[in-house]
């Protein structure tokens, strides 16, 4: 048995939940959460923490030096820094429309990186 | 000099200005213009490339540019006229708006009503008096955000951030993702300034140390920042002798507060509130000068853009109604007075005639409290924090409990004895 502390971000209270993890990796008990929604969040955050990656890619042939991009949906937290390495190597040329896919299937997550802005010539 | 008549002049095209202009048009004002000094609509949203915008307004998790895009499209469809590269340099109490425009030069607009939507600006090193030289490498967090996200420059490799407001924490994550090392986020107060989600997702996620009750007591370096001294502070927020230690860095970011941008408001004779630094407004966001309205961060600094949009829609609607209905009779005005652990309340007055949302902040973090609006409403809240704005909705029914002749309602954040 091991214990993991996770802070809930659902409200200003910011409960620190303590999860007791069984030998099989399953969540055996939760203490410290004030509400059910918080308990659900911390279990998800323990099992599979995910974040939206937002960043920029360098442009070529546009007066705008950078194009802001995002992953369409959240990706595993551990993929954030490796994902940045892929973005650093990427170049985009105008025209780009908001929502256009800039990098398909980032790091085999099945999730695309898309433009969050138009890019003019 | 060119003179032109307009119905509603909106100053600034950030989230506040766009929402106000669209709503003014929808309410029935015909000739609505937005004056924007930059080359595009959207204001600061373009440099806020992170997500977390629109969770309340659109029920979607958008980035700043995506949130801006939604409103820009609406502006274009609505028939509002955007005037870009047009910087307002003066407003008279009689609603003459003077601007310099790259297209038309020096131009004066005679507006029937005005919405102030200039937003806010950052406090700088000058506001803090940190000892040390004047080396390169000291930036406000927002300036660094523009450099990194729009211009394409990362300002340094080893960074210390003073202040744990949202922009500071977001820049800690952003710089880390771009390969810089953020040595510490230093906060003078005993608690984080920004939202809890930013503390977790910007600092904890990347193991960035957060030093509470600490400050930067000296900046070292002559040509370029070489280090900062970080010291623990006492109860009066003064550095404690002997607690200082040097952190080597080439960059210091300041995220030490935002100030509503009200130079133009003052020229128009608009009364400002000392705590918020923004105009004193009624529930329709009319300022002390009839026909001049205000919404968004120019009134008080918000933490969520969604509330900026909603508040500014109110201002835009009122600005249109001011023209259409003629001058409203000065109805009842009841002052809202901050009581126990309430720092400020916006609007500053209510009429009691229609439902109203109160936006407020507390002075100190507290748990298990009861928010009490005079004798007309109470609401229990599990936790309050200065960094998280509170919104209280008062219904028509609750307001009808106000007695005739009431001049003032005190709003308190009380301790709950029953827990």
PDB file of C-alpha atoms in Angstrom, chain B residues 171-375:
ATOM      1  CA  UNK B 171       4.706  32.392 -17.848  1.00  0.00           C
ATOM      2  CA  UNK B 172       6.538  29.995 -15.508  1.00  0.00           C
ATOM      3  CA  UNK B 173       5.002  27.092 -17.432  1.00  0.00           C
ATOM      4  CA  UNK B 174       5.420  28.717 -20.812  1.00  0.00           C
ATOM      5  CA  UNK B 175       9.127  29.456 -20.298  1.00  0.00           C
ATOM      6  CA  UNK B 176       9.698  25.929 -18.967  1.00  0.00           C
ATOM      7  CA  UNK B 177       8.070  24.446 -22.075  1.00  0.00           C
ATOM      8  CA  UNK B 178      10.321  26.660 -24.227  1.00  0.00           C
ATOM      9  CA  UNK B 179      13.416  25.287 -22.493  1.00  0.00           C
ATOM     10  CA  UNK B 180      14.194  27.947 -19.885  1.00  0.00           C
ATOM     11  CA  UNK B 181      14.731  27.004 -16.234  1.00  0.00           C
ATOM     12  CA  UNK B 182      12.421  28.766 -13.811  1.00  0.00           C
ATOM     13  CA  UNK B 183      14.353  28.803 -10.537  1.00  0.00           C
ATOM     14  CA  UNK B 184      11.507  30.015  -8.331  1.00  0.00           C
ATOM     15  CA  UNK B 185       8.228  31.868  -8.111  1.00  0.00           C
ATOM     16  CA  UNK B 186       8.457  34.265  -5.171  1.00  0.00           C
ATOM     17  CA  UNK B 187       5.302  35.516  -3.410  1.00  0.00           C
ATOM     18  CA  UNK B 188       5.290  38.070  -0.605  1.00  0.00           C
ATOM     19  CA  UNK B 189       1.896  36.923   0.760  1.00  0.00           C
ATOM     20  CA  UNK B 190       1.319  33.668   2.666  1.00  0.00           C
ATOM     21  CA  UNK B 191      -0.878  32.355  -0.153  1.00  0.00           C
ATOM     22  CA  UNK B 192      -0.841  32.140  -3.968  1.00  0.00           C
ATOM     23  CA  UNK B 193      -2.163  35.183  -5.828  1.00  0.00           C
ATOM     24  CA  UNK B 194      -3.745  33.403  -8.796  1.00  0.00           C
ATOM     25  CA  UNK B 195      -6.176  30.555  -9.435  1.00  0.00           C
ATOM     26  CA  UNK B 196      -5.620  27.127  -7.876  1.00  0.00           C
ATOM     27  CA  UNK B 197      -5.693  25.452 -11.285  1.00  0.00           C
ATOM     28  CA  UNK B 198      -2.709  27.566 -12.338  1.00  0.00           C
ATOM     29  CA  UNK B 199      -0.767  26.708  -9.183  1.00  0.00           C
ATOM     30  CA  UNK B 200      -1.220  23.003  -9.917  1.00  0.00           C
ATOM     31  CA  UNK B 201      -0.889  22.973 -13.709  1.00  0.00           C
ATOM     32  CA  UNK B 202       1.817  25.644 -14.088  1.00  0.00           C
ATOM     33  CA  UNK B 203       3.999  25.172 -11.000  1.00  0.00           C
ATOM     34  CA  UNK B 204       3.457  21.682  -9.521  1.00  0.00           C
ATOM     35  CA  UNK B 205       3.395  19.995 -12.943  1.00  0.00           C
ATOM     36  CA  UNK B 206       6.943  21.204 -13.618  1.00  0.00           C
ATOM     37  CA  UNK B 207       8.290  21.104 -10.043  1.00  0.00           C
ATOM     38  CA  UNK B 208       8.800  24.876  -9.967  1.00  0.00           C
ATOM     39  CA  UNK B 209       9.526  25.977  -6.380  1.00  0.00           C
ATOM     40  CA  UNK B 210       7.014  28.421  -4.870  1.00  0.00           C
ATOM     41  CA  UNK B 211       8.439  30.572  -2.070  1.00  0.00           C
ATOM     42  CA  UNK B 212       5.578  32.049  -0.028  1.00  0.00           C
ATOM     43  CA  UNK B 213       6.234  34.962   2.374  1.00  0.00           C
ATOM     44  CA  UNK B 214       9.402  35.799   0.428  1.00  0.00           C
ATOM     45  CA  UNK B 215      10.394  38.705  -1.774  1.00  0.00           C
ATOM     46  CA  UNK B 216      13.235  39.826  -4.022  1.00  0.00           C
ATOM     47  CA  UNK B 217      15.279  42.170  -1.843  1.00  0.00           C
ATOM     48  CA  UNK B 218      18.057  42.961  -4.335  1.00  0.00           C
ATOM     49  CA  UNK B 219      18.811  42.675  -8.039  1.00  0.00           C
ATOM     50  CA  UNK B 220      22.446  41.917  -8.916  1.00  0.00           C
ATOM     51  CA  UNK B 221      24.260  42.573 -12.181  1.00  0.00           C
ATOM     52  CA  UNK B 222      25.366  45.606 -14.115  1.00  0.00           C
ATOM     53  CA  UNK B 223      24.765  45.018 -17.822  1.00  0.00           C
ATOM     54  CA  UNK B 224      22.535  41.988 -17.429  1.00  0.00           C
ATOM     55  CA  UNK B 225      20.779  40.468 -14.423  1.00  0.00           C
ATOM     56  CA  UNK B 226      23.203  37.988 -12.801  1.00  0.00           C
ATOM     57  CA  UNK B 227      21.286  37.027  -9.664  1.00  0.00           C
ATOM     58  CA  UNK B 228      18.597  38.153  -7.250  1.00  0.00           C
ATOM     59  CA  UNK B 229      18.582  38.014  -3.464  1.00  0.00           C
ATOM     60  CA  UNK B 230      15.441  36.368  -2.133  1.00  0.00           C
ATOM     61  CA  UNK B 231      14.560  36.943   1.517  1.00  0.00           C
ATOM     62  CA  UNK B 232      11.819  35.906   3.918  1.00  0.00           C
ATOM     63  CA  UNK B 233       9.460  38.722   4.960  1.00  0.00           C
ATOM     64  CA  UNK B 234       7.955  39.618   8.336  1.00  0.00           C
ATOM     65  CA  UNK B 235       4.298  40.336   9.083  1.00  0.00           C
ATOM     66  CA  UNK B 236       4.663  43.838   7.649  1.00  0.00           C
ATOM     67  CA  UNK B 237       6.095  42.375   4.426  1.00  0.00           C
ATOM     68  CA  UNK B 238       9.590  43.725   5.108  1.00  0.00           C
ATOM     69  CA  UNK B 239      12.597  41.488   4.340  1.00  0.00           C
ATOM     70  CA  UNK B 240      14.051  39.865   7.494  1.00  0.00           C
ATOM     71  CA  UNK B 241      17.773  40.516   7.886  1.00  0.00           C
ATOM     72  CA  UNK B 242      19.885  37.380   7.647  1.00  0.00           C
ATOM     73  CA  UNK B 243      17.318  35.342   5.668  1.00  0.00           C
ATOM     74  CA  UNK B 244      18.510  36.426   2.218  1.00  0.00           C
ATOM     75  CA  UNK B 245      20.032  34.013  -0.275  1.00  0.00           C
ATOM     76  CA  UNK B 246      21.189  34.605  -3.807  1.00  0.00           C
ATOM     77  CA  UNK B 247      19.582  32.828  -6.729  1.00  0.00           C
ATOM     78  CA  UNK B 248      21.609  32.931  -9.923  1.00  0.00           C
ATOM     79  CA  UNK B 249      19.498  33.991 -12.910  1.00  0.00           C
ATOM     80  CA  UNK B 250      19.627  36.123 -16.051  1.00  0.00           C
ATOM     81  CA  UNK B 251      16.009  37.237 -16.016  1.00  0.00           C
ATOM     82  CA  UNK B 252      13.539  38.564 -13.465  1.00  0.00           C
ATOM     83  CA  UNK B 253       9.850  38.637 -14.348  1.00  0.00           C
ATOM     84  CA  UNK B 254       7.459  40.811 -12.366  1.00  0.00           C
ATOM     85  CA  UNK B 255       3.882  39.664 -11.905  1.00  0.00           C
ATOM     86  CA  UNK B 256       2.970  42.109  -9.196  1.00  0.00           C
ATOM     87  CA  UNK B 257      -0.474  43.371  -9.987  1.00  0.00           C
ATOM     88  CA  UNK B 258      -2.561  45.087 -12.615  1.00  0.00           C
ATOM     89  CA  UNK B 259      -3.902  48.640 -12.634  1.00  0.00           C
ATOM     90  CA  UNK B 260      -7.043  49.683 -14.554  1.00  0.00           C
ATOM     91  CA  UNK B 261      -6.040  52.059 -17.361  1.00  0.00           C
ATOM     92  CA  UNK B 262      -8.020  55.238 -16.686  1.00  0.00           C
ATOM     93  CA  UNK B 263      -6.119  58.260 -17.980  1.00  0.00           C
ATOM     94  CA  UNK B 264      -8.841  58.875 -20.573  1.00  0.00           C
ATOM     95  CA  UNK B 265     -11.575  58.403 -17.948  1.00  0.00           C
ATOM     96  CA  UNK B 266      -9.975  61.118 -15.810  1.00  0.00           C
ATOM     97  CA  UNK B 267      -9.867  63.506 -18.781  1.00  0.00           C
ATOM     98  CA  UNK B 268     -13.609  63.016 -19.130  1.00  0.00           C
ATOM     99  CA  UNK B 269     -14.113  63.809 -15.450  1.00  0.00           C
ATOM    100  CA  UNK B 270     -15.121  60.257 -14.494  1.00  0.00           C
ATOM    101  CA  UNK B 271     -14.922  59.567 -10.753  1.00  0.00           C
ATOM    102  CA  UNK B 272     -12.605  56.659  -9.847  1.00  0.00           C
ATOM    103  CA  UNK B 273     -12.954  54.343  -6.852  1.00  0.00           C
ATOM    104  CA  UNK B 274      -9.828  54.221  -4.683  1.00  0.00           C
ATOM    105  CA  UNK B 275      -9.753  50.443  -4.111  1.00  0.00           C
ATOM    106  CA  UNK B 276     -10.413  49.170  -7.643  1.00  0.00           C
ATOM    107  CA  UNK B 277      -8.693  52.077  -9.416  1.00  0.00           C
ATOM    108  CA  UNK B 278     -11.576  52.038 -11.912  1.00  0.00           C
ATOM    109  CA  UNK B 279     -14.691  54.152 -12.417  1.00  0.00           C
ATOM    110  CA  UNK B 280     -17.476  54.192  -9.837  1.00  0.00           C
ATOM    111  CA  UNK B 281     -20.356  52.547 -11.731  1.00  0.00           C
ATOM    112  CA  UNK B 282     -24.039  51.805 -11.270  1.00  0.00           C
ATOM    113  CA  UNK B 283     -25.617  48.443 -12.141  1.00  0.00           C
ATOM    114  CA  UNK B 284     -25.806  49.384 -15.849  1.00  0.00           C
ATOM    115  CA  UNK B 285     -22.089  50.272 -15.693  1.00  0.00           C
ATOM    116  CA  UNK B 286     -22.739  53.989 -16.114  1.00  0.00           C
ATOM    117  CA  UNK B 287     -19.942  56.102 -14.631  1.00  0.00           C
ATOM    118  CA  UNK B 288     -20.356  59.366 -12.729  1.00  0.00           C
ATOM    119  CA  UNK B 289     -20.537  61.173 -16.093  1.00  0.00           C
ATOM    120  CA  UNK B 290     -23.909  60.646 -17.799  1.00  0.00           C
ATOM    121  CA  UNK B 291     -23.578  58.807 -21.112  1.00  0.00           C
ATOM    122  CA  UNK B 292     -20.145  57.389 -20.311  1.00  0.00           C
ATOM    123  CA  UNK B 293     -20.159  53.675 -19.452  1.00  0.00           C
ATOM    124  CA  UNK B 294     -17.361  51.218 -18.628  1.00  0.00           C
ATOM    125  CA  UNK B 295     -16.800  47.452 -18.632  1.00  0.00           C
ATOM    126  CA  UNK B 296     -14.091  44.870 -18.024  1.00  0.00           C
ATOM    127  CA  UNK B 297     -10.657  45.389 -16.528  1.00  0.00           C
ATOM    128  CA  UNK B 298     -10.908  49.174 -16.834  1.00  0.00           C
ATOM    129  CA  UNK B 299     -13.508  48.945 -14.015  1.00  0.00           C
ATOM    130  CA  UNK B 300     -11.849  46.262 -11.879  1.00  0.00           C
ATOM    131  CA  UNK B 301      -9.317  43.556 -12.636  1.00  0.00           C
ATOM    132  CA  UNK B 302     -11.071  40.268 -13.382  1.00  0.00           C
ATOM    133  CA  UNK B 303      -9.575  36.793 -13.214  1.00  0.00           C
ATOM    134  CA  UNK B 304     -11.855  35.251 -15.853  1.00  0.00           C
ATOM    135  CA  UNK B 305     -12.491  36.709 -19.292  1.00  0.00           C
ATOM    136  CA  UNK B 306     -16.021  35.290 -19.261  1.00  0.00           C
ATOM    137  CA  UNK B 307     -17.009  37.816 -16.596  1.00  0.00           C
ATOM    138  CA  UNK B 308     -15.332  40.606 -18.583  1.00  0.00           C
ATOM    139  CA  UNK B 309     -17.576  39.777 -21.533  1.00  0.00           C
ATOM    140  CA  UNK B 310     -20.746  39.633 -19.452  1.00  0.00           C
ATOM    141  CA  UNK B 311     -20.009  42.840 -17.610  1.00  0.00           C
ATOM    142  CA  UNK B 312     -19.208  44.684 -20.824  1.00  0.00           C
ATOM    143  CA  UNK B 313     -22.407  43.491 -22.477  1.00  0.00           C
ATOM    144  CA  UNK B 314     -24.222  45.295 -19.677  1.00  0.00           C
ATOM    145  CA  UNK B 315     -22.243  48.457 -20.425  1.00  0.00           C
ATOM    146  CA  UNK B 316     -22.958  48.159 -24.167  1.00  0.00           C
ATOM    147  CA  UNK B 317     -26.654  47.607 -23.587  1.00  0.00           C
ATOM    148  CA  UNK B 318     -26.871  50.615 -21.274  1.00  0.00           C
ATOM    149  CA  UNK B 319     -24.952  52.783 -23.737  1.00  0.00           C
ATOM    150  CA  UNK B 320     -27.513  51.952 -26.441  1.00  0.00           C
ATOM    151  CA  UNK B 321     -30.493  52.439 -24.119  1.00  0.00           C
ATOM    152  CA  UNK B 322     -29.089  55.838 -23.116  1.00  0.00           C
ATOM    153  CA  UNK B 323     -29.484  56.984 -26.716  1.00  0.00           C
ATOM    154  CA  UNK B 324     -32.728  55.233 -27.548  1.00  0.00           C
ATOM    155  CA  UNK B 325     -34.670  56.003 -24.395  1.00  0.00           C
ATOM    156  CA  UNK B 326     -33.206  59.445 -23.874  1.00  0.00           C
ATOM    157  CA  UNK B 327     -31.673  60.296 -20.549  1.00  0.00           C
ATOM    158  CA  UNK B 328     -32.999  58.034 -17.852  1.00  0.00           C
ATOM    159  CA  UNK B 329     -34.588  59.666 -14.842  1.00  0.00           C
ATOM    160  CA  UNK B 330     -32.246  59.422 -11.899  1.00  0.00           C
ATOM    161  CA  UNK B 331     -33.958  56.577 -10.092  1.00  0.00           C
ATOM    162  CA  UNK B 332     -33.209  55.233  -6.675  1.00  0.00           C
ATOM    163  CA  UNK B 333     -29.516  54.653  -5.947  1.00  0.00           C
ATOM    164  CA  UNK B 334     -28.584  52.402  -3.092  1.00  0.00           C
ATOM    165  CA  UNK B 335     -24.893  52.315  -2.201  1.00  0.00           C
ATOM    166  CA  UNK B 336     -23.239  48.941  -1.714  1.00  0.00           C
ATOM    167  CA  UNK B 337     -20.753  49.178   1.115  1.00  0.00           C
ATOM    168  CA  UNK B 338     -17.999  46.591   1.685  1.00  0.00           C
ATOM    169  CA  UNK B 339     -18.277  45.203   5.228  1.00  0.00           C
ATOM    170  CA  UNK B 340     -16.314  42.503   7.037  1.00  0.00           C
ATOM    171  CA  UNK B 341     -13.601  40.892   4.867  1.00  0.00           C
ATOM    172  CA  UNK B 342     -14.935  42.430   1.653  1.00  0.00           C
ATOM    173  CA  UNK B 343     -12.388  44.432  -0.331  1.00  0.00           C
ATOM    174  CA  UNK B 344     -14.696  45.843  -2.970  1.00  0.00           C
ATOM    175  CA  UNK B 345     -18.039  45.368  -4.701  1.00  0.00           C
ATOM    176  CA  UNK B 346     -18.908  46.211  -8.325  1.00  0.00           C
ATOM    177  CA  UNK B 347     -21.318  47.803  -9.146  1.00  0.00           C
ATOM    178  CA  UNK B 348     -20.973  50.483  -6.506  1.00  0.00           C
ATOM    179  CA  UNK B 349     -24.702  51.267  -6.519  1.00  0.00           C
ATOM    180  CA  UNK B 350     -27.914  49.405  -7.385  1.00  0.00           C
ATOM    181  CA  UNK B 351     -31.377  50.706  -8.213  1.00  0.00           C
ATOM    182  CA  UNK B 352     -33.239  47.801  -6.653  1.00  0.00           C
ATOM    183  CA  UNK B 353     -35.498  47.771  -9.700  1.00  0.00           C
ATOM    184  CA  UNK B 354     -34.027  44.796 -11.539  1.00  0.00           C
ATOM    185  CA  UNK B 355     -31.902  41.724 -10.884  1.00  0.00           C
ATOM    186  CA  UNK B 356     -28.208  42.347 -10.568  1.00  0.00           C
ATOM    187  CA  UNK B 357     -24.940  40.385 -10.253  1.00  0.00           C
ATOM    188  CA  UNK B 358     -22.474  41.590  -7.645  1.00  0.00           C
ATOM    189  CA  UNK B 359     -18.795  41.019  -8.382  1.00  0.00           C
ATOM    190  CA  UNK B 360     -16.601  41.164  -5.292  1.00  0.00           C
ATOM    191  CA  UNK B 361     -13.289  40.235  -3.759  1.00  0.00           C
ATOM    192  CA  UNK B 362     -12.345  39.427  -0.186  1.00  0.00           C
ATOM    193  CA  UNK B 363      -9.348  40.839   1.705  1.00  0.00           C
ATOM    194  CA  UNK B 364      -8.157  37.566   3.272  1.00  0.00           C
ATOM    195  CA  UNK B 365      -8.617  33.863   2.505  1.00  0.00           C
ATOM    196  CA  UNK B 366     -11.210  32.283   4.775  1.00  0.00           C
ATOM    197  CA  UNK B 367     -13.117  29.025   5.093  1.00  0.00           C
ATOM    198  CA  UNK B 368     -16.734  28.367   6.027  1.00  0.00           C
ATOM    199  CA  UNK B 369     -18.203  31.784   5.547  1.00  0.00           C
ATOM    200  CA  UNK B 370     -21.598  33.320   4.929  1.00  0.00           C
ATOM    201  CA  UNK B 371     -21.926  36.138   2.415  1.00  0.00           C
ATOM    202  CA  UNK B 372     -24.603  38.516   3.631  1.00  0.00           C
ATOM    203  CA  UNK B 373     -26.148  41.288   1.530  1.00  0.00           C
ATOM    204  CA  UNK B 374     -27.836  43.530   4.115  1.00  0.00           C
ATOM    205  CA  UNK B 375     -30.961  41.704   5.230  1.00  0.00           C
TER     206      UNK B 375
END
